[in-house]
Short mmCIF file of C-alpha atoms in Angstrom, two decimals:
data_model
loop_
_atom_site.label_atom_id
_atom_site.label_comp_id
_atom_site.label_asym_id
_atom_site.label_seq_id
_atom_site.Cartn_x
_atom_site.Cartn_y
_atom_site.Cartn_z
CA UNK A 1 -6.87 14.34 -71.32
CA UNK A 2 -9.30 15.52 -68.67
CA UNK A 3 -7.74 18.23 -66.43
CA UNK A 4 -8.97 16.29 -63.37
CA UNK A 5 -6.72 13.28 -64.08
CA UNK A 6 -3.39 14.99 -63.21
CA UNK A 7 -4.91 16.20 -59.96
CA UNK A 8 -6.17 12.68 -59.18
CA UNK A 9 -2.75 11.23 -59.95
CA UNK A 10 -1.14 13.80 -57.62
CA UNK A 11 -3.54 12.93 -54.81
CA UNK A 12 -2.80 9.20 -55.21
CA UNK A 13 0.98 9.78 -55.18
CA UNK A 14 0.83 12.01 -52.10
CA UNK A 15 -1.37 9.51 -50.22
CA UNK A 16 0.94 6.65 -51.11
CA UNK A 17 4.01 8.56 -50.01
CA UNK A 18 2.34 9.42 -46.69
CA UNK A 19 1.46 5.76 -46.08
CA UNK A 20 5.04 4.66 -46.77
CA UNK A 21 6.35 7.38 -44.45
CA UNK A 22 4.07 6.27 -41.63
CA UNK A 23 5.16 2.65 -42.03
CA UNK A 24 8.83 3.66 -42.02
CA UNK A 25 8.31 5.79 -38.91
CA UNK A 26 6.54 2.95 -37.11
CA UNK A 27 9.41 0.53 -37.89
CA UNK A 28 11.96 3.06 -36.70
CA UNK A 29 10.16 3.60 -33.39
CA UNK A 30 9.79 -0.12 -32.79
CA UNK A 31 13.46 -0.85 -33.38
CA UNK A 32 15.08 2.17 -31.76
CA UNK A 33 15.20 2.78 -27.99
CA UNK A 34 16.09 6.43 -28.42
CA UNK A 35 14.24 8.04 -31.36
CA UNK A 36 11.83 9.69 -31.29
CA UNK A 37 10.60 8.08 -28.03
CA UNK A 38 11.80 4.97 -26.20
CA UNK A 39 10.51 1.72 -27.66
CA UNK A 40 9.19 0.52 -24.32
CA UNK A 41 6.03 -1.30 -23.41
CA UNK A 42 2.86 0.68 -22.76
CA UNK A 43 3.79 2.82 -19.74
CA UNK A 44 2.27 2.27 -16.33
CA UNK A 45 4.02 5.31 -14.91
CA UNK A 46 2.71 8.77 -14.37
CA UNK A 47 -0.68 8.37 -16.03
CA UNK A 48 -3.46 7.56 -13.58
CA UNK A 49 -5.98 7.08 -16.37
CA UNK A 50 -3.95 4.19 -17.77
CA UNK A 51 -3.94 2.18 -14.58
CA UNK A 52 -5.85 -1.07 -14.78
CA UNK A 53 -6.11 -1.87 -11.07
CA UNK A 54 -9.55 -3.35 -10.44
CA UNK A 55 -11.78 -1.68 -7.87
CA UNK A 56 -15.05 -2.80 -6.27
CA UNK A 57 -17.85 -0.54 -5.13
CA UNK A 58 -18.97 -1.27 -1.60
CA UNK A 59 -21.74 0.10 0.60
CA UNK A 60 -21.26 1.12 4.22
CA UNK A 61 -23.96 -0.98 5.87
CA UNK A 62 -22.94 -0.55 9.50
CA UNK A 63 -20.94 1.99 11.49
CA UNK A 64 -19.97 1.37 15.13
CA UNK A 65 -17.51 2.76 17.69
CA UNK A 66 -15.63 -0.13 19.34
CA UNK A 67 -13.53 2.30 21.41
CA UNK A 68 -13.02 6.00 22.02
CA UNK A 69 -11.80 7.67 18.85
CA UNK A 70 -12.23 4.49 16.78
CA UNK A 71 -14.79 3.92 14.02
CA UNK A 72 -15.56 0.48 12.58
CA UNK A 73 -17.18 0.16 9.16
CA UNK A 74 -18.87 -2.87 7.66
CA UNK A 75 -18.65 -2.78 3.86
CA UNK A 76 -20.85 -4.88 1.58
CA UNK A 77 -20.31 -5.53 -2.12
CA UNK A 78 -20.70 -8.12 -4.85
CA UNK A 79 -17.99 -10.51 -5.97
CA UNK A 80 -15.45 -9.24 -3.45
CA UNK A 81 -12.12 -11.13 -3.47
CA UNK A 82 -11.41 -13.52 -0.63
CA UNK A 83 -8.83 -12.65 2.03
CA UNK A 84 -6.89 -14.23 4.88
CA UNK A 85 -6.03 -12.95 8.39
CA UNK A 86 -3.41 -10.20 8.26
CA UNK A 87 -4.62 -8.71 4.97
CA UNK A 88 -5.27 -5.03 4.31
CA UNK A 89 -7.01 -3.18 1.51
CA UNK A 90 -6.92 0.20 -0.20
CA UNK A 91 -9.90 2.40 0.56
CA UNK A 92 -10.54 5.05 -2.11
CA UNK A 93 -12.10 7.93 -0.23
CA UNK A 94 -14.59 10.34 -1.85
CA UNK A 95 -11.99 13.14 -1.78
CA UNK A 96 -9.60 11.07 -3.91
CA UNK A 97 -7.30 10.13 -1.02
CA UNK A 98 -6.24 6.47 -0.84
CA UNK A 99 -5.71 4.95 2.57
CA UNK A 100 -4.89 1.44 3.76
CA UNK A 101 -6.78 -0.39 6.49
CA UNK A 102 -6.37 -3.87 7.92
CA UNK A 103 -9.34 -6.21 7.60
CA UNK A 104 -10.65 -7.13 11.03
CA UNK A 105 -13.81 -9.04 10.16
CA UNK A 106 -14.44 -12.70 9.32
CA UNK A 107 -12.78 -14.08 6.15
CA UNK A 108 -15.56 -16.66 5.88
CA UNK A 109 -18.25 -14.00 5.53
CA UNK A 110 -18.86 -13.55 1.78
CA UNK A 111 -18.86 -10.16 0.08
CA UNK A 112 -18.16 -8.34 3.34
CA UNK A 113 -15.13 -6.37 4.49
CA UNK A 114 -14.79 -4.85 7.96
CA UNK A 115 -12.25 -2.16 8.80
CA UNK A 116 -11.57 0.07 11.79
CA UNK A 117 -9.61 3.30 12.05
CA UNK A 118 -8.58 5.63 14.82
CA UNK A 119 -8.97 9.37 14.33
CA UNK A 120 -5.54 10.99 14.02
CA UNK A 121 -6.03 14.64 14.90
CA UNK A 122 -2.75 15.82 13.39
CA UNK A 123 -2.74 13.34 10.50
CA UNK A 124 -2.98 13.94 6.76
CA UNK A 125 -6.77 13.86 6.52
CA UNK A 126 -7.63 10.25 5.71
CA UNK A 127 -8.83 9.18 9.14
CA UNK A 128 -10.74 12.43 9.59
CA UNK A 129 -12.56 11.88 6.31
CA UNK A 130 -13.53 8.35 7.36
CA UNK A 131 -14.80 9.58 10.72
CA UNK A 132 -16.65 12.63 9.46
CA UNK A 133 -17.95 11.57 6.05
CA UNK A 134 -18.45 7.81 5.80
CA UNK A 135 -21.87 7.01 7.16
CA UNK A 136 -24.28 4.14 6.64
CA UNK A 137 -25.55 4.25 3.06
CA UNK A 138 -22.37 5.86 1.65
CA UNK A 139 -20.69 4.12 -1.30
CA UNK A 140 -16.90 3.94 -1.68
CA UNK A 141 -14.44 1.92 -3.72
CA UNK A 142 -11.85 -0.59 -2.54
CA UNK A 143 -9.02 -2.45 -4.19
CA UNK A 144 -8.22 -6.13 -3.78
CA UNK A 145 -6.85 -7.10 -0.34
CA UNK A 146 -3.10 -7.70 -0.04
CA UNK A 147 -1.33 -9.61 2.69
CA UNK A 148 2.23 -8.83 3.81
CA UNK A 149 1.46 -9.95 7.38
CA UNK A 150 0.15 -13.51 6.94
CA UNK A 151 -0.52 -15.93 9.77
CA UNK A 152 2.03 -18.73 9.52
CA UNK A 153 2.07 -22.18 11.04
CA UNK A 154 4.06 -22.46 14.27
CA UNK A 155 3.91 -24.48 17.51
CA UNK A 156 3.03 -21.27 19.39
CA UNK A 157 2.22 -17.64 18.65
CA UNK A 158 2.86 -14.46 20.65
CA UNK A 159 1.14 -11.24 19.62
CA UNK A 160 2.43 -7.89 20.86
CA UNK A 161 0.01 -5.13 19.94
CA UNK A 162 -0.36 -1.42 20.53
CA UNK A 163 -3.74 0.31 20.21
CA UNK A 164 -5.34 0.14 16.77
CA UNK A 165 -2.65 -2.40 15.83
CA UNK A 166 -5.11 -4.99 17.07
CA UNK A 167 -7.05 -4.82 13.77
CA UNK A 168 -4.95 -7.24 11.66
CA UNK A 169 -4.36 -9.48 14.68
CA UNK A 170 -8.02 -9.98 15.65
CA UNK A 171 -8.84 -12.39 12.78
CA UNK A 172 -5.65 -14.32 13.63
CA UNK A 173 -6.76 -14.75 17.23
CA UNK A 174 -10.15 -16.01 16.10
CA UNK A 175 -8.52 -18.54 13.75
CA UNK A 176 -6.05 -19.81 16.36
CA UNK A 177 -8.70 -20.03 19.07
CA UNK A 178 -10.96 -22.03 16.76
CA UNK A 179 -8.09 -24.38 15.90
CA UNK A 180 -7.02 -24.86 19.51
CA UNK A 181 -3.49 -23.61 18.77
CA UNK A 182 -1.26 -22.18 21.51
CA UNK A 183 -1.34 -18.36 21.48
CA UNK A 184 -0.80 -15.41 23.79
CA UNK A 185 -1.50 -11.69 23.45
CA UNK A 186 0.21 -8.70 25.07
CA UNK A 187 -2.08 -5.74 24.34
CA UNK A 188 -1.14 -2.18 25.28
CA UNK A 189 -2.94 1.14 24.86
CA UNK A 190 -3.47 4.55 26.38
CA UNK A 191 -6.52 3.44 28.37
CA UNK A 192 -9.04 0.63 28.37
CA UNK A 193 -11.63 2.94 26.84
CA UNK A 194 -9.33 3.62 23.87
CA UNK A 195 -8.50 -0.07 23.18
CA UNK A 196 -10.91 -1.62 20.64
CA UNK A 197 -12.30 -5.16 20.78
CA UNK A 198 -11.41 -5.84 24.43
CA UNK A 199 -14.70 -7.62 25.09
CA UNK A 200 -14.30 -10.01 22.15
CA UNK A 201 -10.66 -10.71 23.03
CA UNK A 202 -11.63 -11.65 26.56
CA UNK A 203 -14.29 -14.00 25.18
CA UNK A 204 -11.70 -15.63 22.91
CA UNK A 205 -9.43 -16.14 25.89
CA UNK A 206 -12.29 -17.69 27.89
CA UNK A 207 -10.37 -17.33 31.15
CA UNK A 208 -7.33 -19.14 29.80
CA UNK A 209 -4.82 -16.54 30.97
CA UNK A 210 -3.50 -16.02 27.45
CA UNK A 211 -4.28 -12.29 27.30
CA UNK A 212 -2.41 -9.54 29.16
CA UNK A 213 -3.99 -6.09 28.83
CA UNK A 214 -1.76 -3.15 29.77
CA UNK A 215 -3.50 0.25 29.75
CA UNK A 216 -0.82 2.91 30.09
CA UNK A 217 -2.88 5.03 32.48
CA UNK A 218 -3.11 2.05 34.88
CA UNK A 219 0.07 0.03 34.49
CA UNK A 220 2.53 1.91 32.33
CA UNK A 221 3.95 0.37 29.18
CA UNK A 222 3.98 -3.35 28.33
CA UNK A 223 7.02 -5.37 29.39
CA UNK A 224 7.88 -6.76 25.98
CA UNK A 225 11.21 -8.24 27.10
CA UNK A 226 9.54 -10.36 29.80
CA UNK A 227 6.86 -11.57 27.38
CA UNK A 228 9.46 -12.58 24.81
CA UNK A 229 11.68 -14.28 27.39
CA UNK A 230 8.73 -16.49 28.31
CA UNK A 231 8.37 -17.91 24.79
CA UNK A 232 9.59 -21.30 23.62
CA UNK A 233 11.90 -21.79 20.64
CA UNK A 234 9.91 -21.92 17.41
CA UNK A 235 7.37 -19.34 18.57
CA UNK A 236 6.11 -16.96 15.88
CA UNK A 237 6.09 -13.42 17.24
CA UNK A 238 3.72 -10.90 15.63
CA UNK A 239 3.91 -7.20 16.40
CA UNK A 240 1.76 -4.33 15.15
CA UNK A 241 1.75 -0.87 16.65
CA UNK A 242 3.82 2.28 17.03
CA UNK A 243 7.43 2.25 15.86
CA UNK A 244 8.94 2.31 19.41
CA UNK A 245 6.97 -0.81 20.30
CA UNK A 246 8.23 -2.68 17.26
CA UNK A 247 11.79 -1.52 17.90
CA UNK A 248 11.57 -2.84 21.47
CA UNK A 249 10.27 -6.22 20.32
CA UNK A 250 12.96 -6.55 17.65
CA UNK A 251 15.70 -5.65 20.15
CA UNK A 252 14.54 -8.19 22.75
CA UNK A 253 13.68 -11.07 20.39
CA UNK A 254 15.39 -14.27 21.62
CA UNK A 255 17.13 -16.62 19.19
CA UNK A 256 14.97 -19.27 17.61
CA UNK A 257 11.84 -17.10 17.29
CA UNK A 258 10.53 -15.62 14.07
CA UNK A 259 9.42 -11.98 13.98
CA UNK A 260 6.58 -10.61 11.82
CA UNK A 261 5.95 -6.85 11.76
CA UNK A 262 3.08 -4.75 10.46
CA UNK A 263 3.82 -1.02 10.37
CA UNK A 264 1.50 1.95 10.70
CA UNK A 265 3.89 4.00 8.59
CA UNK A 266 6.67 3.30 6.13
CA UNK A 267 10.22 2.70 7.26
CA UNK A 268 12.18 5.78 8.26
CA UNK A 269 13.07 8.26 5.55
CA UNK A 270 16.56 9.08 4.32
CA UNK A 271 19.15 8.14 6.90
CA UNK A 272 22.07 10.29 8.02
CA UNK A 273 24.34 8.61 5.47
CA UNK A 274 21.90 8.91 2.56
CA UNK A 275 23.41 10.22 -0.66
CA UNK A 276 22.14 12.19 -3.62
CA UNK A 277 21.53 10.57 -6.99
CA UNK A 278 20.00 11.38 -10.36
CA UNK A 279 16.86 10.04 -11.98
CA UNK A 280 16.39 9.96 -15.74
CA UNK A 281 12.78 10.20 -16.86
CA UNK A 282 13.11 8.22 -20.06
CA UNK A 283 9.82 9.11 -21.71
CA UNK A 284 9.92 12.76 -20.67
CA UNK A 285 13.50 13.19 -21.82
CA UNK A 286 14.52 14.85 -18.57
CA UNK A 287 16.96 14.17 -15.74
CA UNK A 288 16.35 15.34 -12.17
CA UNK A 289 18.67 15.48 -9.19
CA UNK A 290 17.44 13.92 -5.93
CA UNK A 291 19.17 15.41 -2.89
CA UNK A 292 19.93 13.21 0.12
CA UNK A 293 17.16 14.83 2.16
CA UNK A 294 14.37 14.71 -0.45
CA UNK A 295 12.22 11.95 -1.91
CA UNK A 296 12.23 10.91 -5.54
CA UNK A 297 8.59 11.96 -5.72
CA UNK A 298 9.32 15.50 -4.54
CA UNK A 299 12.16 15.94 -7.02
CA UNK A 300 10.26 14.43 -9.95
CA UNK A 301 7.13 16.51 -9.37
CA UNK A 302 9.12 19.70 -9.88
CA UNK A 303 9.66 18.60 -13.49
CA UNK A 304 6.53 16.51 -14.05
CA UNK A 305 3.75 17.95 -11.86
CA UNK A 306 1.08 15.49 -13.05
CA UNK A 307 2.74 12.42 -11.47
CA UNK A 308 0.02 10.91 -9.24
CA UNK A 309 0.53 10.23 -5.54
CA UNK A 310 -1.53 9.91 -2.37
CA UNK A 311 -0.27 8.44 0.89
CA UNK A 312 3.44 9.46 0.62
CA UNK A 313 4.23 6.60 3.02
CA UNK A 314 4.75 3.63 0.73
CA UNK A 315 1.38 1.99 1.28
CA UNK A 316 -1.11 2.86 -1.44
CA UNK A 317 0.88 2.32 -4.66
CA UNK A 318 -0.48 5.43 -6.41
CA UNK A 319 3.04 6.69 -7.17
CA UNK A 320 4.30 3.35 -8.51
CA UNK A 321 6.76 3.70 -11.40
CA UNK A 322 8.40 1.13 -13.66
CA UNK A 323 12.19 0.96 -13.28
CA UNK A 324 14.15 0.68 -16.53
CA UNK A 325 17.66 0.79 -15.03
CA UNK A 326 19.27 1.07 -11.61
CA UNK A 327 19.26 -0.65 -8.22
CA UNK A 328 16.39 0.35 -5.94
CA UNK A 329 16.49 0.70 -2.17
CA UNK A 330 12.90 -0.42 -1.52
CA UNK A 331 11.32 1.12 1.57
CA UNK A 332 7.63 0.54 0.88
CA UNK A 333 5.17 -1.74 2.66
CA UNK A 334 3.22 -2.74 -0.44
CA UNK A 335 5.10 -4.31 -3.35
CA UNK A 336 5.80 -8.03 -3.47
CA UNK A 337 9.28 -9.34 -4.25
CA UNK A 338 8.33 -10.02 -7.86
CA UNK A 339 6.86 -6.53 -8.25
CA UNK A 340 9.99 -4.98 -6.76
CA UNK A 341 12.03 -6.57 -9.53
CA UNK A 342 10.61 -4.05 -12.01
CA UNK A 343 8.91 -1.23 -10.09
CA UNK A 344 9.26 1.12 -7.13
CA UNK A 345 7.16 3.51 -5.06
CA UNK A 346 8.90 6.83 -5.53
CA UNK A 347 7.38 8.43 -2.43
CA UNK A 348 9.68 6.46 -0.10
CA UNK A 349 12.10 4.24 -2.02
CA UNK A 350 15.49 5.46 -3.18
CA UNK A 351 18.49 4.44 -5.30
CA UNK A 352 21.39 2.34 -4.06
CA UNK A 353 23.69 3.79 -6.69
CA UNK A 354 24.26 7.09 -8.50
CA UNK A 355 21.48 6.76 -11.08
CA UNK A 356 17.98 5.45 -11.76
CA UNK A 357 16.02 5.38 -15.02
CA UNK A 358 12.23 5.43 -14.76
CA UNK A 359 9.62 4.73 -17.44
CA UNK A 360 8.13 8.18 -17.02
#
């Protein structure tokens, strides 16, 4: 017998045994939720490179200043998704920051998005980057528009707006004016020079007395209670602006009116009665404690530093994680009801019970 035949037979036996072992291991993983890793679907958590969110490249074709401290950008692309008044989009800035801006242009204009942002001197850098870096000819990426502030049908509409909060409302006013629907606007700001789009709003009103402009340096703060008291039952009330303005509108809302809010920032953080809880990171095999005064994101990043995040205000969705177990106290301004059934934004949302399990 040739001395090479025993060696060949050994190689064949070893290869066959390895194949059988791999098949057995694969079956064990598929049927066991605990060994050696959870038998879950392909994770969407904690791995930015695995995200499949579609983005579109757009070109800044026009940059204007509709008010002091406000920059408006006209963005052109190809095959951009359609949108409706009230929608916002994610802007992926060159630095990697993700920020959300309401669309204030014309939904009927194809392949064009228009946004406007006020410079926030003590902000987290997004508005400053827009103001200082994005010029005509610059390319950026955007994600598909989302709408959690849609214009609904109603016999009458009242809009209560503060400053840059006019951006999602402006397309609504255009649509209602074109349709001949009853609408009124109470528009407040620090000064007339700081309030964008005043000229266009006055043209939309066309002397109809529907617009009340209240610059703080001239007339103090808007009388929201009086404006609401003058509405008829069935009126849809829309409010966008600083938190105190929205709180005032909510407190004075008469019965029989519907209230729609668009926030500049996420709902308030942990309340005075917030409690601690634990979060199991199923894929990582770790459990972290989340104190009452800290976010899930902050606690998780101590154990898993690579978890992606950006806005830390519940708007951009970068920190989205799939929830395996537990009841979530959702505090974001992004996820739809169906998305909230299986996911959370860990920068702001918390747990209603003692324990959460994340697919991370």
